[in-house]
JSON list of C-alpha atoms in Angstrom, two decimals:
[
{"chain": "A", "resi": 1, "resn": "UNK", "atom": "CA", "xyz": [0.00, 0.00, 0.00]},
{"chain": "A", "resi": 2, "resn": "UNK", "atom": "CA", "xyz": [0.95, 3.67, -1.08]},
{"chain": "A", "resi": 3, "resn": "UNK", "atom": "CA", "xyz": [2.02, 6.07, 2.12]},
{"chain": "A", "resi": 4, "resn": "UNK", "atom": "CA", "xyz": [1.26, 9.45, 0.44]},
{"chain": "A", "resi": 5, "resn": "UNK", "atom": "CA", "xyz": [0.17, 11.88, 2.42]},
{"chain": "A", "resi": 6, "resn": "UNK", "atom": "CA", "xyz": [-3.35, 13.21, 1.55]},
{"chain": "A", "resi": 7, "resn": "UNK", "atom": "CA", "xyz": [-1.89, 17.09, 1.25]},
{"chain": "A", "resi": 8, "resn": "UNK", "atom": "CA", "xyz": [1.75, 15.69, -0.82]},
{"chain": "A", "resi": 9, "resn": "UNK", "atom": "CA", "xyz": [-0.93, 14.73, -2.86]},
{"chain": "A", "resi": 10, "resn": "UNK", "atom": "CA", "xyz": [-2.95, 17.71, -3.73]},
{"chain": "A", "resi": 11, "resn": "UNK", "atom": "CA", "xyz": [0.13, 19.67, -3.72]},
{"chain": "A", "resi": 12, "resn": "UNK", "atom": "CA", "xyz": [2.40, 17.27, -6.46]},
{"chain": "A", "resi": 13, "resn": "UNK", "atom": "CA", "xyz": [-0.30, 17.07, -8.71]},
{"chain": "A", "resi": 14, "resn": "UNK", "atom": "CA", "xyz": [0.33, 18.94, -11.34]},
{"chain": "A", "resi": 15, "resn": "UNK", "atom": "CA", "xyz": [-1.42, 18.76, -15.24]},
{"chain": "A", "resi": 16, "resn": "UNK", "atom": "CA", "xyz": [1.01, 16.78, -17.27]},
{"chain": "A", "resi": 17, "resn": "UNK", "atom": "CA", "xyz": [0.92, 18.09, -21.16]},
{"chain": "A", "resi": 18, "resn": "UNK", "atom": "CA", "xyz": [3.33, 15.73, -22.63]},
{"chain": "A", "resi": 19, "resn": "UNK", "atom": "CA", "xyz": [2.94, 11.26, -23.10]},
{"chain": "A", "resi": 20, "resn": "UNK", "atom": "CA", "xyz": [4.57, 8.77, -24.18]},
{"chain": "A", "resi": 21, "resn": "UNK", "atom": "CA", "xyz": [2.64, 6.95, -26.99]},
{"chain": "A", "resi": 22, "resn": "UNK", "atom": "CA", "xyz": [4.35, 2.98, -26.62]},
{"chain": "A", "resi": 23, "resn": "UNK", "atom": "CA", "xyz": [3.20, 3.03, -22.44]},
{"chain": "A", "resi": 24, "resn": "UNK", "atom": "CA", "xyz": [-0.45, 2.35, -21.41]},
{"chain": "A", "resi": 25, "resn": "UNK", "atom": "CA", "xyz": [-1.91, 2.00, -18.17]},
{"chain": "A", "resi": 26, "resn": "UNK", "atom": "CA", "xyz": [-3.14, -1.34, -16.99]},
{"chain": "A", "resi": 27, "resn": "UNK", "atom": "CA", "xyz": [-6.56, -1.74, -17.12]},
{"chain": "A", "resi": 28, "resn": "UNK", "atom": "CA", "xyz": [-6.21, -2.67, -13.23]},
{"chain": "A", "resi": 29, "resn": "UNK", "atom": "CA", "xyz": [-4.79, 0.72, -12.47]},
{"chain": "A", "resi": 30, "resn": "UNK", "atom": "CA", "xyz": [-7.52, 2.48, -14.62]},
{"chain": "A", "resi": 31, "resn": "UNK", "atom": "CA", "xyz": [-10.09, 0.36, -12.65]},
{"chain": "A", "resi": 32, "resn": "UNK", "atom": "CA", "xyz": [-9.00, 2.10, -9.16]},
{"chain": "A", "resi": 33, "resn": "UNK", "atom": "CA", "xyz": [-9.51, 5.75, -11.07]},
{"chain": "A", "resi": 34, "resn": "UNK", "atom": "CA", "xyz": [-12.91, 4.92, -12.36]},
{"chain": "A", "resi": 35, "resn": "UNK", "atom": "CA", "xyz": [-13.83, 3.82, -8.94]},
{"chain": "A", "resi": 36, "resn": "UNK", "atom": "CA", "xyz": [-12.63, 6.82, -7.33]},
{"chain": "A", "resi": 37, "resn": "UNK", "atom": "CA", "xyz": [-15.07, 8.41, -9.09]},
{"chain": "A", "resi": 38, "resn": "UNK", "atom": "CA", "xyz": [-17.74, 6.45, -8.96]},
{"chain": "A", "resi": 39, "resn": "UNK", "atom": "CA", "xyz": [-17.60, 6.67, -5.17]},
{"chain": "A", "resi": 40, "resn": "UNK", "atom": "CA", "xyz": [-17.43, 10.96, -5.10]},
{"chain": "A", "resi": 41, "resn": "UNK", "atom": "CA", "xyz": [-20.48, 12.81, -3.64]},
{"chain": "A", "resi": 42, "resn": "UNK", "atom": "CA", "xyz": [-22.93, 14.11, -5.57]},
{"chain": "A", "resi": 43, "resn": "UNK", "atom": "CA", "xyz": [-26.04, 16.13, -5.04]},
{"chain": "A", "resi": 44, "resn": "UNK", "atom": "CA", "xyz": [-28.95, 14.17, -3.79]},
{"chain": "A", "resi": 45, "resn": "UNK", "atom": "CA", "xyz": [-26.71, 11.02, -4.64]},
{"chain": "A", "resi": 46, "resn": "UNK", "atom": "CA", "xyz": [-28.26, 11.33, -8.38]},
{"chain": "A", "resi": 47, "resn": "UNK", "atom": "CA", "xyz": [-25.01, 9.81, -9.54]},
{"chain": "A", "resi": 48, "resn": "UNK", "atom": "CA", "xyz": [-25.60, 12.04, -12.80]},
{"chain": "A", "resi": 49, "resn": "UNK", "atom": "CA", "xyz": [-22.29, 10.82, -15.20]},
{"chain": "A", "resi": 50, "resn": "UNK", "atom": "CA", "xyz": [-21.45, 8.46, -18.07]},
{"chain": "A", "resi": 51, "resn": "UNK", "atom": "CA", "xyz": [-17.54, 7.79, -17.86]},
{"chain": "A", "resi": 52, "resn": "UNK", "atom": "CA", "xyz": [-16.09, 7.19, -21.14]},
{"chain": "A", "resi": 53, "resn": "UNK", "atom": "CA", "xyz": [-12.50, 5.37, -21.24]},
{"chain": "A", "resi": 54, "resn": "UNK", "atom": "CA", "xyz": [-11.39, 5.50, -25.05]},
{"chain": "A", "resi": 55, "resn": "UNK", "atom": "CA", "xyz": [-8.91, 3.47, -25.88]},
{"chain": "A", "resi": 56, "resn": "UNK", "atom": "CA", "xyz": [-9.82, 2.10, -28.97]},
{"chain": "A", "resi": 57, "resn": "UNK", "atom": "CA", "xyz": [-7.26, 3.65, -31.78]},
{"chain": "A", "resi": 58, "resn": "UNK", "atom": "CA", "xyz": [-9.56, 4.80, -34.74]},
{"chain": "A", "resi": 59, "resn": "UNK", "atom": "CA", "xyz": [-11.66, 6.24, -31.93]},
{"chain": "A", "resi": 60, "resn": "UNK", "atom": "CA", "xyz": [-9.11, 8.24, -29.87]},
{"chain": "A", "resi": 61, "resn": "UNK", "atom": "CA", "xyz": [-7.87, 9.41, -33.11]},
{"chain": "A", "resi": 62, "resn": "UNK", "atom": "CA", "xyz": [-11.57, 11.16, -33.61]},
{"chain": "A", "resi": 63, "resn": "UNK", "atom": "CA", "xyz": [-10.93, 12.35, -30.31]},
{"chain": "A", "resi": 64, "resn": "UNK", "atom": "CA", "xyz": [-7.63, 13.75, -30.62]},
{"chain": "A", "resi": 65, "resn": "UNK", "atom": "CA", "xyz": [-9.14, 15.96, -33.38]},
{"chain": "A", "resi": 66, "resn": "UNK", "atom": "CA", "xyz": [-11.50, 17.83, -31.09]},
{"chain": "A", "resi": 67, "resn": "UNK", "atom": "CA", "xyz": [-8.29, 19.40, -29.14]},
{"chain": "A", "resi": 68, "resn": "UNK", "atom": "CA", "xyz": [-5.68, 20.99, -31.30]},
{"chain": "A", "resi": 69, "resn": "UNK", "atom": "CA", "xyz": [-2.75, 20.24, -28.88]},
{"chain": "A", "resi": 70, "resn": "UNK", "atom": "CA", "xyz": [0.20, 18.03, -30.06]},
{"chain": "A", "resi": 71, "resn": "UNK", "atom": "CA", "xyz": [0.78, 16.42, -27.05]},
{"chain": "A", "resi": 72, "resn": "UNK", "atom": "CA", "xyz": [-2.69, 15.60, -26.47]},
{"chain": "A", "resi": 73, "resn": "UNK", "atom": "CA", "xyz": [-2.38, 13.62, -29.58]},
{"chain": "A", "resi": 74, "resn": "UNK", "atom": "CA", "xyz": [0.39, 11.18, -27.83]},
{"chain": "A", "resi": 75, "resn": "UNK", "atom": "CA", "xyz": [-1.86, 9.90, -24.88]},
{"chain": "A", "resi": 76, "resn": "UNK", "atom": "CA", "xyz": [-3.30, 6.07, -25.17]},
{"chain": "A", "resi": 77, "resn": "UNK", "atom": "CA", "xyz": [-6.14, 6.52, -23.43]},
{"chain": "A", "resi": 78, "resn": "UNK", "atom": "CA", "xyz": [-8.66, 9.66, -22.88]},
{"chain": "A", "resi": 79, "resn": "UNK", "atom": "CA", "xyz": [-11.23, 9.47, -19.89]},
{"chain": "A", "resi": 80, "resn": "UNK", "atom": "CA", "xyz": [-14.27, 11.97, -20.93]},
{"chain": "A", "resi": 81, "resn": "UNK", "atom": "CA", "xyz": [-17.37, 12.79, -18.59]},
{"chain": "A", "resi": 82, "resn": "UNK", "atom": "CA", "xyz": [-20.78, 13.75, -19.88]},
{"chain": "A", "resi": 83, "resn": "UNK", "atom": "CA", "xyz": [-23.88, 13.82, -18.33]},
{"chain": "A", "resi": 84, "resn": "UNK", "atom": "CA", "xyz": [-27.75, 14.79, -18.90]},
{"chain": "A", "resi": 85, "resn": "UNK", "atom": "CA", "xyz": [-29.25, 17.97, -16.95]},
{"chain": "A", "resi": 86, "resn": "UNK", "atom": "CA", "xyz": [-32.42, 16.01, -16.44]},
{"chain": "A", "resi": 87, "resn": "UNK", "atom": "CA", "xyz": [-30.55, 13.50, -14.73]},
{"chain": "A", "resi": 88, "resn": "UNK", "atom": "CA", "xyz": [-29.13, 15.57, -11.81]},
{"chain": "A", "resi": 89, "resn": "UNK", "atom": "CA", "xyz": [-30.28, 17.18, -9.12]},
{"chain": "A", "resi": 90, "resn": "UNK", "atom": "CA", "xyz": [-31.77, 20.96, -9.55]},
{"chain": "A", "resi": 91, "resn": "UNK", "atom": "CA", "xyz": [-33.71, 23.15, -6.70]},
{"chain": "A", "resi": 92, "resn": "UNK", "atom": "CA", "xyz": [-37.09, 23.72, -6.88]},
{"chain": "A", "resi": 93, "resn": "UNK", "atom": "CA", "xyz": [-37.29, 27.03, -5.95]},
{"chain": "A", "resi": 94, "resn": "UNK", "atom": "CA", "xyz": [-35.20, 28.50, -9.10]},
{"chain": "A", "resi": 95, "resn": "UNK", "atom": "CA", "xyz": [-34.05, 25.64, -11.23]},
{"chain": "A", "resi": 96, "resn": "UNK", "atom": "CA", "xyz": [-30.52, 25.70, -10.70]},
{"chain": "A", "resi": 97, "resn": "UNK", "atom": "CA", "xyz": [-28.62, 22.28, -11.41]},
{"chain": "A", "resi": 98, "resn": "UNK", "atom": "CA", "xyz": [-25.96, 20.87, -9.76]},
{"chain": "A", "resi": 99, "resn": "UNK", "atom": "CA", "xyz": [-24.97, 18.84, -13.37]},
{"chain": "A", "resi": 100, "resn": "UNK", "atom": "CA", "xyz": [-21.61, 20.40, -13.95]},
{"chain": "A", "resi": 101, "resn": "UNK", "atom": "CA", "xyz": [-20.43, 20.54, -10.48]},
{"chain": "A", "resi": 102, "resn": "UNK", "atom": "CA", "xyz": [-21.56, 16.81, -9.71]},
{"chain": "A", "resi": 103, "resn": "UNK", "atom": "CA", "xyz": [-19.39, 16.16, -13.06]},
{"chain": "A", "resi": 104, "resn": "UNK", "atom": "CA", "xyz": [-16.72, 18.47, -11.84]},
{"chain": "A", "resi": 105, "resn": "UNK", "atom": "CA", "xyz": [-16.43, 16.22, -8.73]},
{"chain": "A", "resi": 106, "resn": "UNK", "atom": "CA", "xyz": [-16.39, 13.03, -10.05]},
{"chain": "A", "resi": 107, "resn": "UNK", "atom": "CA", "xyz": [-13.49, 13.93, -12.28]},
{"chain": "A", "resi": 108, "resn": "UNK", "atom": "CA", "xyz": [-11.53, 15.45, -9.71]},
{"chain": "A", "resi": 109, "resn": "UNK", "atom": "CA", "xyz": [-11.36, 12.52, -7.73]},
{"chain": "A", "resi": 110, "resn": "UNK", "atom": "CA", "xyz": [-10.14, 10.50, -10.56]},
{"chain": "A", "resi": 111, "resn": "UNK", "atom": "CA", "xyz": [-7.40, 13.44, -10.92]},
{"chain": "A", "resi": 112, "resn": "UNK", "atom": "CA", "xyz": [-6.60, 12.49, -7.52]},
{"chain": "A", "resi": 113, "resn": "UNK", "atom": "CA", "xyz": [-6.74, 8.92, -7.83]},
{"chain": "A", "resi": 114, "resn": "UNK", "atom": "CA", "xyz": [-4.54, 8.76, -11.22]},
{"chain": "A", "resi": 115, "resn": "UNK", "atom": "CA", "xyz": [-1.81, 10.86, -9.64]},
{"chain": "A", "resi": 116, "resn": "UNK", "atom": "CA", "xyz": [-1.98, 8.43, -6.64]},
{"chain": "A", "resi": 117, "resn": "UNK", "atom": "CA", "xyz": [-1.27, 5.69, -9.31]},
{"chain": "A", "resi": 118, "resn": "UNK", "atom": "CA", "xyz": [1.35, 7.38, -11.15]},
{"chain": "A", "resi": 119, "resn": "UNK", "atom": "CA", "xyz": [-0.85, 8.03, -13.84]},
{"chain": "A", "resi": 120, "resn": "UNK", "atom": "CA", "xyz": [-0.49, 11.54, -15.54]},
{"chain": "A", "resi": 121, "resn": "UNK", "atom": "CA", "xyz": [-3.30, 13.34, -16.39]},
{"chain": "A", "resi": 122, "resn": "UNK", "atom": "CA", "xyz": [-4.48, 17.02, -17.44]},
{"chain": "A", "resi": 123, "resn": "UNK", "atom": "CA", "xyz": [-7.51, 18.65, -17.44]},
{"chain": "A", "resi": 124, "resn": "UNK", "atom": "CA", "xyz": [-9.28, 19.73, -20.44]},
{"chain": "A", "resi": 125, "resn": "UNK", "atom": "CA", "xyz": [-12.58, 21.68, -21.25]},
{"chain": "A", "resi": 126, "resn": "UNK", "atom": "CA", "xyz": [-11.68, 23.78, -24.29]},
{"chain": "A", "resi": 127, "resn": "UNK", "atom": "CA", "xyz": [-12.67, 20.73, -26.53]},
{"chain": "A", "resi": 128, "resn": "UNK", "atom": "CA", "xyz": [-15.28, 20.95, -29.38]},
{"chain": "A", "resi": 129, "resn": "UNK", "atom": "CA", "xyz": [-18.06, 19.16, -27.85]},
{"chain": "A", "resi": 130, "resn": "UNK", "atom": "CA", "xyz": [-19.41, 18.66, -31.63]},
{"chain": "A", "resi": 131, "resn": "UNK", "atom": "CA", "xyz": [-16.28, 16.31, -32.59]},
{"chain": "A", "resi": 132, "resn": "UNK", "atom": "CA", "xyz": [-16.40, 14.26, -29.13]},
{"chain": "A", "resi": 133, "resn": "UNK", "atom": "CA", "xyz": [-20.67, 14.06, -29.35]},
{"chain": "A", "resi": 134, "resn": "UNK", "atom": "CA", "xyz": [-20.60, 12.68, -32.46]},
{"chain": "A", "resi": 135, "resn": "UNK", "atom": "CA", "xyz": [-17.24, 10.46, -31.94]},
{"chain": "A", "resi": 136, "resn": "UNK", "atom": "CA", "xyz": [-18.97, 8.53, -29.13]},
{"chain": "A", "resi": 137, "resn": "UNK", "atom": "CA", "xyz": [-22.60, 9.23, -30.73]},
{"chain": "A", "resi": 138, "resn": "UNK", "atom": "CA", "xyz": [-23.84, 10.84, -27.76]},
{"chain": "A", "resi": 139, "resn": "UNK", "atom": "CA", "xyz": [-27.72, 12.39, -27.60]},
{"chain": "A", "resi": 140, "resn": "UNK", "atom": "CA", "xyz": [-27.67, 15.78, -28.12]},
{"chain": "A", "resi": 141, "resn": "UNK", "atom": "CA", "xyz": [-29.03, 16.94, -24.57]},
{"chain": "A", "resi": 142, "resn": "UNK", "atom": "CA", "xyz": [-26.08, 14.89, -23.46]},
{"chain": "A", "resi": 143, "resn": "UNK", "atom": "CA", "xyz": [-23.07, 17.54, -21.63]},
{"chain": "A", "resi": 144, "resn": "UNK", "atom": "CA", "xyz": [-19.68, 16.42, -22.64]},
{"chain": "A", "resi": 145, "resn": "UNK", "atom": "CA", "xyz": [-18.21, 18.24, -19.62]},
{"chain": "A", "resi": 146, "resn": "UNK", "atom": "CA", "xyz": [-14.39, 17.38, -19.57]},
{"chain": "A", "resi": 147, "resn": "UNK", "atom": "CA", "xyz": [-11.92, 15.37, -20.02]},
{"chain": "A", "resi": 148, "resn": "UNK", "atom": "CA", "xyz": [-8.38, 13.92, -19.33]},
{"chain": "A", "resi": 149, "resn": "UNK", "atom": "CA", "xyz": [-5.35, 11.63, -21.34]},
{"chain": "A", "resi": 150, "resn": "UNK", "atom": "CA", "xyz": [-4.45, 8.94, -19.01]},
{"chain": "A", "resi": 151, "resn": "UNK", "atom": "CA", "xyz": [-0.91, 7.75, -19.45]},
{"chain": "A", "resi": 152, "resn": "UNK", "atom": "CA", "xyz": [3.13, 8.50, -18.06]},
{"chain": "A", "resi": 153, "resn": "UNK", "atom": "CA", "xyz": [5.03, 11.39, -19.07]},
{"chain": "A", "resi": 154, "resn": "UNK", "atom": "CA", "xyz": [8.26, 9.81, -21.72]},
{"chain": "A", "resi": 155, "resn": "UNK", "atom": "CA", "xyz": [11.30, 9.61, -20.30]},
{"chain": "A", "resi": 156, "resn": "UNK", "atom": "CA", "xyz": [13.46, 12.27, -18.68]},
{"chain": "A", "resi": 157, "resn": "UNK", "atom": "CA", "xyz": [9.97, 14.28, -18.65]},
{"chain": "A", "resi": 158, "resn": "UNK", "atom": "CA", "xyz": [10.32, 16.84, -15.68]},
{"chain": "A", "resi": 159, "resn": "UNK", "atom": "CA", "xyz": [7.30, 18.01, -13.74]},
{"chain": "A", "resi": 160, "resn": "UNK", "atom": "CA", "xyz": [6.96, 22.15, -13.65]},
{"chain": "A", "resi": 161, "resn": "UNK", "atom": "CA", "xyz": [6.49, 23.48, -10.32]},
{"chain": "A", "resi": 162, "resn": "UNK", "atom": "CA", "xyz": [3.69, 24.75, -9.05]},
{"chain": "A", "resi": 163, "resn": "UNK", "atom": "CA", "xyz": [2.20, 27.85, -10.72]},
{"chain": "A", "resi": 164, "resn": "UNK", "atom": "CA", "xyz": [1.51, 30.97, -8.94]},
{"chain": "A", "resi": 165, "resn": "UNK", "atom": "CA", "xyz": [-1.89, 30.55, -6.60]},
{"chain": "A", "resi": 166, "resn": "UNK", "atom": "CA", "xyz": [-3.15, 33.11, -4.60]},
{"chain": "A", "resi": 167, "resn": "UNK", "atom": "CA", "xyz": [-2.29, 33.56, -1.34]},
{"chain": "A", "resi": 168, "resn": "UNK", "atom": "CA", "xyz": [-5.20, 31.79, 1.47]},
{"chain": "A", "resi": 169, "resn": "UNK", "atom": "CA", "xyz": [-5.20, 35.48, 2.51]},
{"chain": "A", "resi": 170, "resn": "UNK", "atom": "CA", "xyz": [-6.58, 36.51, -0.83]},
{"chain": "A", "resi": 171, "resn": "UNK", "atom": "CA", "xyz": [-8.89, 33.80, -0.84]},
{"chain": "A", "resi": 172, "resn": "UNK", "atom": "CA", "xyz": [-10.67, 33.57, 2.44]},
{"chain": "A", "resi": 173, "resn": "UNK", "atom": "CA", "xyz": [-13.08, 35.66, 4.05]},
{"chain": "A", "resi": 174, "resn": "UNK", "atom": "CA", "xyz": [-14.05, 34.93, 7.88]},
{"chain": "A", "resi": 175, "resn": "UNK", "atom": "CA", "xyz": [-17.23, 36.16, 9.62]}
]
């Protein structure tokens, strides 16, 4: 078992833009991230996401195409999360819908739980939703959120420190 401190954690994660293309991760290892979100909160437990894992290579070549990025294009495997509005929870009293941030959730745990494995990941929502809709042939009330590559950095690959985050100071207000 792993001995990495909860905060390490959070604070060596970091989004990883570059992967090798001839390493994959096991299908074991991508197990434990799918889980990790499948077990994150979400409003009124509605449980409101579709995981897709592509890792089929005429697929996650469509996919590749909806993100312009050349190192994007390197990654084995791409974990996307979409969801329906109807199928989350929204208040009564003025229809707001707790969709994105349910989805939000989920895939931050995964984050979590891939960089826990070893498994780099990054990320992404400026995606055409178009390309990745009609790549997985999703409905079209169907929110294709965000997604991440799954896979290791190549070799000699060296992790940038963190970027500038402002201060708890600037952050916090206490009443």
């Amino acid at each position: 078992m792993k001995t990495l401190d909860f905060y390490e954690l959070i604070s060596k994660r970091r989004s990883i833009r570059a992967y090798d293309p001839e390493k994959s991760v096991s299908d074991e290892t991508i197990k434990k991230i799918l889980e990790a979100g499948r077990l994150a909160p979400t409003a009124s437990n509605r449980q409101p996401a579709t995981f897709h894992l592509v890792k089929d290579t005429t697929l996650i070549k469509k996919i590749h195409s909806s993100y312009s990025r050349e190192w994007f294009h390197k990654s084995t495997a791409v974990l996307i999360v979409t969801g329906k509005r109807e199928d989350a929870w929204a208040r009564s009293w003025d229809g707001f819908n707790s969709l994105e941030i349910d989805l939000s959730i989920m895939m931050d745990h995964m984050i979590l739980a891939a960089e826990y494995e070893g498994v780099a990941t990054c990320w992404i929502i400026a995606f055409e939703e178009a390309v990745v809709k009609k790549a997985l042939n999703l409905h079209e009330n169907e929110l294709v959120l965000c997604m991440t590559p799954l896979g290791y950095p190549p070799e000699g690959y060296q992790k940038r420190g963190m970027p500038d985050r402002k201060s708890l100071d600037e952050l916090l207000k206490i009443y």
